[in-house]
XYZ file of C-alpha atoms in Angstrom:
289
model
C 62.052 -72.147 -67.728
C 62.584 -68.594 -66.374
C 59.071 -67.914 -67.168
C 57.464 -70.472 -65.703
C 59.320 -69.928 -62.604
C 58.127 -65.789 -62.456
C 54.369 -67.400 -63.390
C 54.597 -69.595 -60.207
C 55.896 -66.591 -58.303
C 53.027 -64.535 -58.842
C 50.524 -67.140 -58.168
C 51.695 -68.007 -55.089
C 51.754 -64.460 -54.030
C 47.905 -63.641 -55.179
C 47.280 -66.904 -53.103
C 48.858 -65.384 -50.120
C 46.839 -61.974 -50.585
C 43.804 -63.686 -50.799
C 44.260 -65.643 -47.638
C 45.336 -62.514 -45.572
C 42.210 -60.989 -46.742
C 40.188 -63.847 -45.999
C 41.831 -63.731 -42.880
C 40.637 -59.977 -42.147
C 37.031 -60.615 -42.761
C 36.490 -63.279 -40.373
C 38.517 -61.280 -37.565
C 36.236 -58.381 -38.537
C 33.109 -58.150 -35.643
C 29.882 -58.571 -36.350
C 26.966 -56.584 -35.456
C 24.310 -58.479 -33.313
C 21.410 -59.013 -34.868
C 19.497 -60.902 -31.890
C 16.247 -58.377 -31.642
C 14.647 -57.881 -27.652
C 11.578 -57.370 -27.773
C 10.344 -56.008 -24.658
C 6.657 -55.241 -23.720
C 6.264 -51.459 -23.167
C 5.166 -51.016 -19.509
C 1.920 -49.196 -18.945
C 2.726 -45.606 -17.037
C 1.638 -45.433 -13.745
C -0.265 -41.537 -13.094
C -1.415 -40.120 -9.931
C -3.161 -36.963 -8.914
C -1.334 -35.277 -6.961
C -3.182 -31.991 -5.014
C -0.660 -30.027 -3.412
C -1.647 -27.936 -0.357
C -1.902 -24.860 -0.792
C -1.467 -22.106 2.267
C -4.144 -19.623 2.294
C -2.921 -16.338 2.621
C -5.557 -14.414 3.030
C -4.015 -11.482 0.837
C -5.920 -8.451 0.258
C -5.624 -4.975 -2.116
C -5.787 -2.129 0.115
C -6.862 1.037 -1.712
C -6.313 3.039 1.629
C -3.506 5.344 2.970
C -3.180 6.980 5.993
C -1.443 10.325 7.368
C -1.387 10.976 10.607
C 1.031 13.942 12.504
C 0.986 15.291 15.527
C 2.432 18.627 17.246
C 3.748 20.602 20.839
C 5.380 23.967 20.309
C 6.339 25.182 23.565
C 8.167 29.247 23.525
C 9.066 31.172 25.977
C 10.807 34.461 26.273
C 12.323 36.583 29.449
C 14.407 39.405 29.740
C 16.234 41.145 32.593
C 15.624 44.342 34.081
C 19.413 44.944 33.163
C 19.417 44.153 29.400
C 19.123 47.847 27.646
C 17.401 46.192 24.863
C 14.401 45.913 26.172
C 11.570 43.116 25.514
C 8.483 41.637 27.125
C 8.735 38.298 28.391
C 6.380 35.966 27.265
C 4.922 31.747 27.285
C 3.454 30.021 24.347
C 2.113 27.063 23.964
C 0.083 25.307 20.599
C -1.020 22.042 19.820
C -1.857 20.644 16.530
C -3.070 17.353 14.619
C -3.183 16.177 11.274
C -5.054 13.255 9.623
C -5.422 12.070 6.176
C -7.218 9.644 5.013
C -6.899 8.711 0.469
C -8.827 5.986 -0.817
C -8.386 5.281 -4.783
C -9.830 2.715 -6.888
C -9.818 2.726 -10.697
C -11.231 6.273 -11.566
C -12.623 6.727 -7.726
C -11.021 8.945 -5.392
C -12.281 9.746 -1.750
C -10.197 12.029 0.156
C -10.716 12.998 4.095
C -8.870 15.374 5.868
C -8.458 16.965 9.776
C -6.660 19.733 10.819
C -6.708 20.609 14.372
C -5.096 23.614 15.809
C -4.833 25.338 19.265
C -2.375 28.041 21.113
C -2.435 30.723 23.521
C 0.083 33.000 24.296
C 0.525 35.447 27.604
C 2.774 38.076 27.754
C 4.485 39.556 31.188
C 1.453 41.471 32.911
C -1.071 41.017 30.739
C -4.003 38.209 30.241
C -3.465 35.287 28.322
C -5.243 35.040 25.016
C -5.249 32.453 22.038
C -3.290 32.859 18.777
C -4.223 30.142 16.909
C -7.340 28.269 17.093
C -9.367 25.980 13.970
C -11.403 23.182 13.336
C -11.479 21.809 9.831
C -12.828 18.941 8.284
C -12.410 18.509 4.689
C -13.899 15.427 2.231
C -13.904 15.166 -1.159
C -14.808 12.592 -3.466
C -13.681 13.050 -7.205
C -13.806 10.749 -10.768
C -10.905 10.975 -12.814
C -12.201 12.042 -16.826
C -8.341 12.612 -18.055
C -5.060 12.286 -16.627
C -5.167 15.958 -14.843
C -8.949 16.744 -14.938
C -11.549 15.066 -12.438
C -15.126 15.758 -11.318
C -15.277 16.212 -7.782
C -17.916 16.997 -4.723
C -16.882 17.893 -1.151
C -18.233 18.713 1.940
C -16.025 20.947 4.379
C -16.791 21.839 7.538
C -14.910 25.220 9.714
C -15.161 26.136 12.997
C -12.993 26.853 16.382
C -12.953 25.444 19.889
C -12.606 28.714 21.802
C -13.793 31.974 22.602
C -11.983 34.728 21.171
C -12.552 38.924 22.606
C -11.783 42.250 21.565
C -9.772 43.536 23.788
C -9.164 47.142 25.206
C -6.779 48.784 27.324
C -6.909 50.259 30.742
C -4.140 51.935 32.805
C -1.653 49.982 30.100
C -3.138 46.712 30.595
C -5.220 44.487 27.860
C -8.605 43.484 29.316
C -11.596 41.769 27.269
C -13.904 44.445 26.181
C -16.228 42.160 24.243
C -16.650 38.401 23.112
C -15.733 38.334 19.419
C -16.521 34.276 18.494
C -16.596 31.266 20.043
C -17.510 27.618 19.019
C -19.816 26.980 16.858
C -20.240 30.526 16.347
C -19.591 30.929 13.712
C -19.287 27.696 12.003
C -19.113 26.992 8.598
C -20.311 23.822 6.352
C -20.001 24.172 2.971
C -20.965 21.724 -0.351
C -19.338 22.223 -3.542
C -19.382 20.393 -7.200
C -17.101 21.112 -10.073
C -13.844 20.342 -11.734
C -10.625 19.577 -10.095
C -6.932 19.947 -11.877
C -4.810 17.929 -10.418
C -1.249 17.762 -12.146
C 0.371 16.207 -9.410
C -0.231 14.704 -5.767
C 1.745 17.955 -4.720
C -1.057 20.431 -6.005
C -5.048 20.427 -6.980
C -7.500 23.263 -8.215
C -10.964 22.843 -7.186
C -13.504 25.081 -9.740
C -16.491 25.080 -7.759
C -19.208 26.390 -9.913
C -21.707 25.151 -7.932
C -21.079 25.751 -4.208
C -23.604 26.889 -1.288
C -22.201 27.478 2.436
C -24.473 27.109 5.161
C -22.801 30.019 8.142
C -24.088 28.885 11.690
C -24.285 31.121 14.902
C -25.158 29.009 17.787
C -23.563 30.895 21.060
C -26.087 33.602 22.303
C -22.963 35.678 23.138
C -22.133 36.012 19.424
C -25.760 36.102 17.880
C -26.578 39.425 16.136
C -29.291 41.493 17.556
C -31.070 43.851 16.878
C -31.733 46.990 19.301
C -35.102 45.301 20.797
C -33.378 42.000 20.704
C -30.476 43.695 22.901
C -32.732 44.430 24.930
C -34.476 41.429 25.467
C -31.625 39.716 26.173
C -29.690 42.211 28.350
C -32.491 44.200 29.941
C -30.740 47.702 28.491
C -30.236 49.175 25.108
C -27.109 48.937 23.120
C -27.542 53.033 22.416
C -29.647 54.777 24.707
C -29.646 57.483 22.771
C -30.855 55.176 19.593
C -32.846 52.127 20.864
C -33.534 51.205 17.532
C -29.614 50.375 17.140
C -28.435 47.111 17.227
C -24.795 44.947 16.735
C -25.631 44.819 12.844
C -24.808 41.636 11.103
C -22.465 39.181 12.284
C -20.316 37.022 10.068
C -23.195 36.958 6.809
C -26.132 36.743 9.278
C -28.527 38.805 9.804
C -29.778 40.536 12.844
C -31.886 37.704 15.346
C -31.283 34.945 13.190
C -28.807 32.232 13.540
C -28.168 30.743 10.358
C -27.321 31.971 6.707
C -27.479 30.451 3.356
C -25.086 31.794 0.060
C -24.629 30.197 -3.197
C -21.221 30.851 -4.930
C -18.829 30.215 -6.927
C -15.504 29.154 -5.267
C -12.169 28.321 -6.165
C -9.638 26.301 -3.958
C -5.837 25.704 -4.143
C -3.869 23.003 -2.206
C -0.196 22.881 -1.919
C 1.629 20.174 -0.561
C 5.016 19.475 -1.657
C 8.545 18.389 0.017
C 11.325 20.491 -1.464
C 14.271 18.800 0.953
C 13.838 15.809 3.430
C 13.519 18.320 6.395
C 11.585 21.070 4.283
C 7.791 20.683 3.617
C 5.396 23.367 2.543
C 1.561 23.325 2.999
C -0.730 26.393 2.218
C -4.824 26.183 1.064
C -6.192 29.105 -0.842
C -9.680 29.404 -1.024
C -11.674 32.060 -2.689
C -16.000 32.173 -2.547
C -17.518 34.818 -4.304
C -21.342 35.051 -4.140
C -23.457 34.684 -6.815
């Protein structure tokens, strides 16, 4: 009897179990299997062109320099201060252009220097103490980092007269006109290599250079004694008519113009050591062939 009853007892709790379970599964959630199917919608493309601004940009393989200069001195002294001194007025002008135009291995440099002073001291005349014209262009192609082959044409010259002077009864007077513009003037062409290690500093080897050395004011043209003469209506040395000025500057006696081929070497310097100090200096050496 007892195990009939512990049978009974264990089937009705397997019944239970199985209901609980069934139970479960139909609480569980389903996943939906309903499929959309949806047509794919074509896509819809348009050309857009944007504007565009035009601006008009453009490389510029120039650079300027330009500097310009009034230097105005002036010195007095009293008839009281035991230190003595002549009073004195200066004034000198001066402008500088540059010009650099560089373009792969090209390089085209131009350059102007202008320059002009006089200075007068108490109770004398006034006379000029600086005075140049100079024109400088080069144009080079780079074959290395520091080494170039260049060509340039410079031009030299100065816009005033300048005299020897003399003195009489302690004063300076002109004795004699010395040069003046255009005479002389100087154009000179030159081809060779350039060093360059730097923008600061260059070397110019001109192996092949000729200068061209003009004398166009008849107050500075060499002469000989009947040439003197000719032009003055008296000889230079009465006691030697024969005797003229002798050559002038390269050129020869009656003539005006000169021709010399040489070899020349030129160094520029150019460098800023501070902000307020700058130092410039040109060497230039022509030897004759």
């Amino acid at each position: 009897m007892k195990l009939f009853n512990f049978v009974g007892m264990a089937l009705l709790c397997l019944s239970i179990t199985s209901l609980k379970a069934q139970d479960l599964k139909d609480l569980r959630a389903k996943p939906d299997t309903a499929i959309s199917v949806q047509k794919e919608q074509p896509l819809n493309i348009k050309t857009i062109r944007p504007i565009v601004p035009k601006l008009n940009l453009e490389v510029d393989y120039w650079k300027h320099w330009t500097k310009f200069g009034i230097n105005l001195n002036q010195a007095s002294f009293n008839d009281n201060w035991k230190g003595g001194g002549v009073g004195s007025i200066a004034v000198g002008l001066n402008a500088n252009h540059k010009s650099d135009y560089t373009k792969d291995n090209f390089n085209f440099v131009t350059e102007v220097d202008l320059r002009y002073g006089k200075i007068k001291n108490t109770n004398n005349i006034a006379k000029k103490n600086n005075d140049r014209i100079f024109w400088d262009n080069k144009l080079s192609y780079k074959l290395s980092a520091n080494w170039a082959l260049f060509t340039s044409v410079t031009f030299e010259s100065q816009f005033d007269a300048g005299y020897k002077y003399k003195t009489v009864n302690g004063r300076d007077t002109i004795d004699y006109i010395e040069n003046a513009f255009m005479a002389p003037a100087y154009l000179t062409e030159s081809f060779g290599l350039e060093y360059k290690p730097s923008n600061e500093f260059s070397l110019r080897f001109g192996t092949g250079t000729a200068r061209q050395t003009f004398i166009l004011d008849e107050r500075v043209k060499p002469r000989s004694g009947e040439g003197f003469f000719e032009k003055y209506g008296y000889y230079r040395d009465p006691n030697n008519p024969s005797a003229g000025t002798g050559e002038r500057f390269g050129v020869k006696e009656d003539r005006t113009f000169a021709n010399a081929l040489a070899f020349q070497l030129t160094g520029n310097l150019d460098k800023n050591f501070t902000d307020k100090l700058n130092v410039k200096a040109r060497y230039n050496l022509f030897a004759d062939y």
